[in-house]
PDB file of C-alpha atoms in Angstrom:
ATOM      1  CA  MET A   1     -35.982  51.651 -23.544  1.00 72.00           C
ATOM      2  CA  PRO A   2     -37.754  48.480 -22.298  1.00 86.00           C
ATOM      3  CA  ALA A   3     -37.444  46.877 -25.765  1.00 88.00           C
ATOM      4  CA  LEU A   4     -33.670  47.414 -25.713  1.00 89.00           C
ATOM      5  CA  LEU A   5     -33.451  45.911 -22.224  1.00 90.00           C
ATOM      6  CA  LEU A   6     -35.488  42.853 -23.263  1.00 91.00           C
ATOM      7  CA  THR A   7     -33.275  42.332 -26.318  1.00 93.00           C
ATOM      8  CA  ALA A   8     -30.144  42.498 -24.153  1.00 92.00           C
ATOM      9  CA  LEU A   9     -31.628  39.993 -21.690  1.00 93.00           C
ATOM     10  CA  LYS A  10     -32.505  37.628 -24.559  1.00 94.00           C
ATOM     11  CA  LEU A  11     -28.928  37.773 -25.864  1.00 94.00           C
ATOM     12  CA  ILE A  12     -27.524  37.115 -22.393  1.00 95.00           C
ATOM     13  CA  PHE A  13     -29.925  34.190 -21.980  1.00 95.00           C
ATOM     14  CA  ILE A  14     -28.859  32.694 -25.327  1.00 95.00           C
ATOM     15  CA  ALA A  15     -25.184  33.092 -24.379  1.00 94.00           C
ATOM     16  CA  LEU A  16     -25.773  31.309 -21.066  1.00 94.00           C
ATOM     17  CA  ILE A  17     -27.557  28.451 -22.821  1.00 95.00           C
ATOM     18  CA  TYR A  18     -24.640  28.153 -25.263  1.00 94.00           C
ATOM     19  CA  ILE A  19     -22.117  28.020 -22.395  1.00 94.00           C
ATOM     20  CA  PHE A  20     -24.231  25.435 -20.570  1.00 94.00           C
ATOM     21  CA  VAL A  21     -24.474  23.150 -23.613  1.00 93.00           C
ATOM     22  CA  TRP A  22     -20.748  23.567 -24.302  1.00 92.00           C
ATOM     23  CA  GLN A  23     -19.882  22.551 -20.710  1.00 93.00           C
ATOM     24  CA  ILE A  24     -22.160  19.502 -20.948  1.00 91.00           C
ATOM     25  CA  ALA A  25     -20.477  18.461 -24.213  1.00 89.00           C
ATOM     26  CA  ARG A  26     -17.017  18.861 -22.645  1.00 88.00           C
ATOM     27  CA  ALA A  27     -18.035  16.777 -19.627  1.00 85.00           C
ATOM     28  CA  ILE A  28     -19.391  13.999 -21.821  1.00 84.00           C
ATOM     29  CA  ALA A  29     -16.264  14.027 -24.001  1.00 82.00           C
ATOM     30  CA  ALA A  30     -14.010  13.866 -20.928  1.00 79.00           C
ATOM     31  CA  HIS A  31     -16.058  11.010 -19.505  1.00 75.00           C
ATOM     32  CA  LEU A  32     -15.782   9.052 -22.729  1.00 76.00           C
ATOM     33  CA  GLY A  33     -12.068   9.807 -23.004  1.00 66.00           C
ATOM     34  CA  ALA A  34     -12.247  11.822 -26.217  1.00 54.00           C
ATOM     35  CA  GLY A  35      -9.465  14.276 -26.904  1.00 50.00           C
ATOM     36  CA  GLN A  36      -7.115  13.007 -24.207  1.00 52.00           C
ATOM     37  CA  THR A  37      -4.113  13.079 -26.478  1.00 49.00           C
ATOM     38  CA  ASN A  38      -4.209  16.846 -26.990  1.00 45.00           C
ATOM     39  CA  THR A  39      -5.276  17.915 -23.507  1.00 44.00           C
ATOM     40  CA  ARG A  40      -3.022  15.697 -21.404  1.00 48.00           C
ATOM     41  CA  ARG A  41       0.382  16.724 -20.128  1.00 45.00           C
ATOM     42  CA  LYS A  42       3.609  14.871 -20.841  1.00 46.00           C
ATOM     43  CA  PRO A  43       4.293  11.696 -18.875  1.00 46.00           C
ATOM     44  CA  GLY A  44       6.471  11.758 -15.803  1.00 49.00           C
ATOM     45  CA  ALA A  45       9.146   9.341 -14.689  1.00 75.00           C
ATOM     46  CA  GLY A  46       8.143   9.122 -11.068  1.00 81.00           C
ATOM     47  CA  LEU A  47       5.314   8.700  -8.626  1.00 86.00           C
ATOM     48  CA  VAL A  48       4.407  10.238  -5.309  1.00 86.00           C
ATOM     49  CA  ILE A  49       2.088   8.602  -2.787  1.00 87.00           C
ATOM     50  CA  VAL A  50      -0.598  11.164  -2.050  1.00 87.00           C
ATOM     51  CA  ARG A  51      -2.962   9.077   0.072  1.00 87.00           C
ATOM     52  CA  SER A  52      -1.852   6.307   2.398  1.00 88.00           C
ATOM     53  CA  ASP A  53      -2.144   5.552   6.108  1.00 86.00           C
ATOM     54  CA  THR A  54       1.636   5.231   6.560  1.00 89.00           C
ATOM     55  CA  GLN A  55       3.462   6.124   3.323  1.00 90.00           C
ATOM     56  CA  ALA A  56       1.983   9.453   2.186  1.00 90.00           C
ATOM     57  CA  GLY A  57       4.575  11.762   0.651  1.00 90.00           C
ATOM     58  CA  THR A  58       6.903   8.955  -0.448  1.00 90.00           C
ATOM     59  CA  ASP A  59       8.534   9.561  -3.845  1.00 90.00           C
ATOM     60  CA  LEU A  60       9.133   6.646  -6.218  1.00 89.00           C
ATOM     61  CA  ALA A  61      11.475   6.900  -9.193  1.00 86.00           C
ATOM     62  CA  ILE A  62      10.868   4.753 -12.264  1.00 88.00           C
ATOM     63  CA  LYS A  63      14.190   4.144 -13.979  1.00 87.00           C
ATOM     64  CA  ASP A  64      13.397   1.042 -16.059  1.00 88.00           C
ATOM     65  CA  ALA A  65      10.719  -0.977 -14.279  1.00 91.00           C
ATOM     66  CA  LEU A  66       9.236  -0.827 -10.795  1.00 93.00           C
ATOM     67  CA  VAL A  67       7.119  -3.607  -9.269  1.00 95.00           C
ATOM     68  CA  VAL A  68       4.855  -2.487  -6.425  1.00 94.00           C
ATOM     69  CA  GLY A  69       3.112  -4.822  -4.009  1.00 94.00           C
ATOM     70  CA  ARG A  70       2.954  -6.160  -0.450  1.00 94.00           C
ATOM     71  CA  SER A  71       5.690  -8.767  -0.962  1.00 93.00           C
ATOM     72  CA  ASN A  72       9.112  -8.092   0.496  1.00 94.00           C
ATOM     73  CA  ASP A  73      10.488  -9.160  -2.905  1.00 94.00           C
ATOM     74  CA  ALA A  74       8.678  -6.321  -4.722  1.00 93.00           C
ATOM     75  CA  ASP A  75      10.793  -3.326  -5.777  1.00 93.00           C
ATOM     76  CA  PHE A  76       8.632  -1.141  -3.528  1.00 93.00           C
ATOM     77  CA  VAL A  77       6.755  -2.681  -0.604  1.00 94.00           C
ATOM     78  CA  LEU A  78       3.339  -1.102  -0.266  1.00 93.00           C
ATOM     79  CA  ASP A  79       1.861  -0.987   3.233  1.00 92.00           C
ATOM     80  CA  ASP A  80      -1.733  -1.652   2.161  1.00 92.00           C
ATOM     81  CA  ALA A  81      -3.774  -4.715   3.130  1.00 93.00           C
ATOM     82  CA  TYR A  82      -5.811  -4.407  -0.088  1.00 94.00           C
ATOM     83  CA  ALA A  83      -2.753  -4.637  -2.353  1.00 94.00           C
ATOM     84  CA  SER A  84      -1.648  -7.969  -3.828  1.00 94.00           C
ATOM     85  CA  GLU A  85       1.806  -9.480  -3.256  1.00 95.00           C
ATOM     86  CA  TYR A  86       2.889  -8.270  -6.715  1.00 95.00           C
ATOM     87  CA  HIS A  87       0.179  -5.800  -7.612  1.00 96.00           C
ATOM     88  CA  VAL A  88       1.421  -3.598 -10.450  1.00 96.00           C
ATOM     89  CA  ARG A  89       4.476  -2.916 -12.613  1.00 95.00           C
ATOM     90  CA  PHE A  90       5.422   0.540 -13.870  1.00 94.00           C
ATOM     91  CA  VAL A  91       7.715   0.582 -16.916  1.00 93.00           C
ATOM     92  CA  ASN A  92       9.563   3.629 -18.240  1.00 90.00           C
ATOM     93  CA  GLN A  93       9.606   3.128 -22.027  1.00 85.00           C
ATOM     94  CA  ASP A  94      11.331   5.903 -23.967  1.00 78.00           C
ATOM     95  CA  GLY A  95      10.108   8.562 -21.568  1.00 75.00           C
ATOM     96  CA  HIS A  96       6.570   7.149 -21.333  1.00 83.00           C
ATOM     97  CA  VAL A  97       5.441   5.450 -18.143  1.00 90.00           C
ATOM     98  CA  VAL A  98       3.301   2.386 -18.784  1.00 93.00           C
ATOM     99  CA  ILE A  99       1.309   0.618 -16.059  1.00 95.00           C
ATOM    100  CA  HIS A 100       0.690  -3.145 -16.059  1.00 94.00           C
ATOM    101  CA  ASP A 101      -1.697  -4.744 -13.570  1.00 94.00           C
ATOM    102  CA  LEU A 102      -0.140  -8.048 -12.511  1.00 95.00           C
ATOM    103  CA  GLY A 103      -3.411  -9.928 -11.999  1.00 93.00           C
ATOM    104  CA  SER A 104      -4.191  -8.236  -8.700  1.00 93.00           C
ATOM    105  CA  THR A 105      -7.222  -9.370  -6.724  1.00 92.00           C
ATOM    106  CA  ASN A 106      -8.703  -5.926  -6.078  1.00 92.00           C
ATOM    107  CA  GLY A 107      -7.569  -4.330  -9.332  1.00 94.00           C
ATOM    108  CA  THR A 108      -5.645  -1.202 -10.219  1.00 95.00           C
ATOM    109  CA  TYR A 109      -7.421   2.018 -11.147  1.00 96.00           C
ATOM    110  CA  VAL A 110      -6.155   5.014 -13.139  1.00 95.00           C
ATOM    111  CA  ASN A 111      -8.307   8.122 -12.756  1.00 95.00           C
ATOM    112  CA  GLY A 112     -11.144   5.926 -11.499  1.00 94.00           C
ATOM    113  CA  ARG A 113     -11.064   3.414 -14.361  1.00 94.00           C
ATOM    114  CA  ARG A 114      -9.888  -0.155 -13.878  1.00 94.00           C
ATOM    115  CA  VAL A 115      -6.697  -1.112 -15.703  1.00 93.00           C
ATOM    116  CA  THR A 116      -7.204  -4.262 -17.785  1.00 91.00           C
ATOM    117  CA  THR A 117      -4.453  -3.806 -20.375  1.00 93.00           C
ATOM    118  CA  PRO A 118      -1.126  -1.938 -20.275  1.00 93.00           C
ATOM    119  CA  LEU A 119      -1.854   1.776 -20.210  1.00 93.00           C
ATOM    120  CA  ASP A 120       0.288   4.871 -20.867  1.00 91.00           C
ATOM    121  CA  LEU A 121       0.274   7.245 -17.909  1.00 92.00           C
ATOM    122  CA  ASN A 122       0.401  11.019 -18.039  1.00 89.00           C
ATOM    123  CA  GLN A 123       1.630  13.541 -15.528  1.00 88.00           C
ATOM    124  CA  GLY A 124      -1.066  14.144 -12.924  1.00 89.00           C
ATOM    125  CA  ASP A 125      -2.797  10.775 -13.374  1.00 92.00           C
ATOM    126  CA  ALA A 126      -4.058   9.210 -10.147  1.00 94.00           C
ATOM    127  CA  VAL A 127      -3.247   5.522  -9.688  1.00 95.00           C
ATOM    128  CA  GLN A 128      -5.177   3.663  -6.988  1.00 95.00           C
ATOM    129  CA  ILE A 129      -3.841   0.439  -5.516  1.00 95.00           C
ATOM    130  CA  GLY A 130      -6.080  -0.754  -2.711  1.00 92.00           C
ATOM    131  CA  LYS A 131      -6.609   2.258  -0.455  1.00 92.00           C
ATOM    132  CA  THR A 132      -3.353   3.879  -1.593  1.00 93.00           C
ATOM    133  CA  VAL A 133      -3.391   6.622  -4.221  1.00 95.00           C
ATOM    134  CA  LEU A 134      -0.271   7.595  -6.182  1.00 93.00           C
ATOM    135  CA  GLU A 135       0.149  10.529  -8.553  1.00 92.00           C
ATOM    136  CA  VAL A 136       2.325  10.489 -11.649  1.00 90.00           C
ATOM    137  CA  LYS A 137       4.816  13.352 -11.583  1.00 84.00           C
TER     138      LYS A 137
END
């Protein structure tokens, strides 16, 4: 009886090690951006402000292009001292939303990574402009 119990415990231990290594591999792959094409959801055509001192809950529709910044001439005026006058442009291209940083001082971040070139957005992506966080819907 004890030999059977020890064998069962060994198998459980091996299974736990396998699961642990698999989770580590998934975390590394996600960090490096591998496999995003298959695991990501379809892009949205709108944004919602999820974190802001004064504009949380605001919905933004992206029909063709939408320029966001502090300037009154921007398509959407962002109430954030850390945003540039013309901070970012969102473009709806054939159902895909593309983000373009417009040379902002503090940068634009998508899911924690700084945007340096135009980038396709996916539903659920978090876009940070200054202290404001928007989510693609």
